Amino acid sequence: MLARFERDVLARPGVTHALMLIGVNDLGVLRTSGKETPEARVVMVEEIKAGWRQLAALAHGRGVCLIAGTLTPYGASRRFKPEAHNAADRLALNDW
């Protein structure tokens, strides 16, 4: 999200607002990589929060209003097959 934000949002003329829907893949990829542990999930959630803070700083520095969409449920995903703790991480990020 950070690598593309400048090009896809800030570099576009006349941008005043940006709606971002991000994070679901981060939750799912950790699980499918086989590297999901409670510790890794804590780190991932904190990294997503840090990314949002960076996006907000970049956007606000350019006078762009950043609108954060919630992380949507992905229970019917054949690829990610989330469990209760994944849903808890998603809800915790949305509450944050």
Short mmCIF file of C-alpha atoms in Angstrom, two decimals:
data_model
loop_
_atom_site.label_atom_id
_atom_site.label_comp_id
_atom_site.label_asym_id
_atom_site.label_seq_id
_atom_site.Cartn_x
_atom_site.Cartn_y
_atom_site.Cartn_z
CA MET A 1 0.00 0.00 0.00
CA LEU A 2 2.80 2.39 0.83
CA ALA A 3 4.79 1.66 -2.33
CA ARG A 4 1.87 2.54 -4.60
CA PHE A 5 0.24 5.37 -2.65
CA GLU A 6 2.40 8.12 -4.14
CA ARG A 7 1.85 6.96 -7.72
CA ASP A 8 -1.77 5.88 -7.49
CA VAL A 9 -3.11 8.65 -5.28
CA LEU A 10 -0.85 11.58 -4.47
CA ALA A 11 0.63 12.03 -7.96
CA ARG A 12 -2.81 12.40 -9.54
CA PRO A 13 -3.77 16.02 -10.19
CA GLY A 14 -6.66 17.45 -8.21
CA VAL A 15 -6.92 14.67 -5.63
CA THR A 16 -8.64 15.85 -2.47
CA HIS A 17 -9.79 12.54 -0.96
CA ALA A 18 -8.61 8.93 -0.96
CA LEU A 19 -10.69 5.94 0.06
CA MET A 20 -8.51 3.02 1.10
CA LEU A 21 -9.72 -0.57 1.47
CA ILE A 22 -6.68 -2.55 2.53
CA GLY A 23 -5.50 -5.26 4.92
CA VAL A 24 -7.60 -8.36 4.23
CA ASN A 25 -4.89 -9.95 2.10
CA ASP A 26 -2.36 -9.33 4.87
CA LEU A 27 -4.50 -11.33 7.29
CA GLY A 28 -4.97 -14.15 4.82
CA VAL A 29 -1.45 -14.38 3.43
CA LEU A 30 0.06 -14.85 6.86
CA ARG A 31 -2.15 -17.91 7.31
CA THR A 32 -1.54 -19.42 3.88
CA SER A 33 2.23 -18.88 4.16
CA GLY A 34 2.35 -21.41 6.99
CA LYS A 35 4.11 -18.84 9.17
CA GLU A 36 1.12 -17.90 11.30
CA THR A 37 1.86 -17.86 15.01
CA PRO A 38 0.34 -15.71 17.74
CA GLU A 39 3.54 -13.65 17.77
CA ALA A 40 3.52 -13.20 13.98
CA ARG A 41 -0.11 -12.11 14.09
CA VAL A 42 0.68 -9.44 16.71
CA VAL A 43 3.55 -8.14 14.58
CA MET A 44 1.36 -8.12 11.45
CA VAL A 45 -1.44 -6.17 13.15
CA GLU A 46 1.06 -3.60 14.42
CA GLU A 47 2.63 -3.32 10.95
CA ILE A 48 -0.79 -2.67 9.41
CA LYS A 49 -1.43 0.06 11.99
CA ALA A 50 1.98 1.60 11.29
CA GLY A 51 1.24 1.53 7.56
CA TRP A 52 -2.05 3.34 8.13
CA ARG A 53 -0.24 5.98 10.20
CA GLN A 54 2.27 6.50 7.39
CA LEU A 55 -0.50 6.77 4.79
CA ALA A 56 -2.33 9.30 6.93
CA ALA A 57 0.82 11.39 7.37
CA LEU A 58 1.55 11.34 3.63
CA ALA A 59 -2.03 12.19 2.72
CA HIS A 60 -2.43 14.95 5.26
CA GLY A 61 0.96 16.38 4.30
CA ARG A 62 -0.46 16.92 0.81
CA GLY A 63 -3.87 18.15 1.99
CA VAL A 64 -5.62 14.90 1.02
CA CYS A 65 -8.39 13.56 3.24
CA LEU A 66 -7.76 9.85 3.86
CA ILE A 67 -10.86 7.73 4.40
CA ALA A 68 -10.19 4.29 5.83
CA GLY A 69 -12.60 1.54 4.89
CA THR A 70 -13.07 -1.33 7.30
CA LEU A 71 -11.51 -4.71 6.68
CA THR A 72 -14.30 -6.79 5.25
CA PRO A 73 -15.12 -10.35 6.31
CA TYR A 74 -13.61 -13.07 4.16
CA GLY A 75 -15.20 -16.17 5.61
CA ALA A 76 -16.20 -17.66 2.26
CA SER A 77 -12.69 -17.43 0.86
CA ARG A 78 -11.47 -20.75 -0.51
CA ARG A 79 -7.88 -19.58 -0.32
CA PHE A 80 -7.58 -18.02 3.12
CA LYS A 81 -10.07 -20.10 5.18
CA PRO A 82 -9.94 -17.83 8.24
CA GLU A 83 -10.32 -19.07 11.78
CA ALA A 84 -11.70 -17.28 14.85
CA HIS A 85 -8.38 -15.61 15.69
CA ASN A 86 -8.14 -14.15 12.17
CA ALA A 87 -11.62 -12.67 12.56
CA ALA A 88 -10.57 -11.29 15.95
CA ASP A 89 -7.55 -9.58 14.35
CA ARG A 90 -9.79 -8.10 11.65
CA LEU A 91 -12.26 -6.79 14.21
CA ALA A 92 -9.46 -5.41 16.40
CA LEU A 93 -8.07 -3.49 13.42
CA ASN A 94 -11.52 -2.17 12.56
CA ASP A 95 -12.06 -1.05 16.17
CA TRP A 96 -8.67 0.65 16.16
#
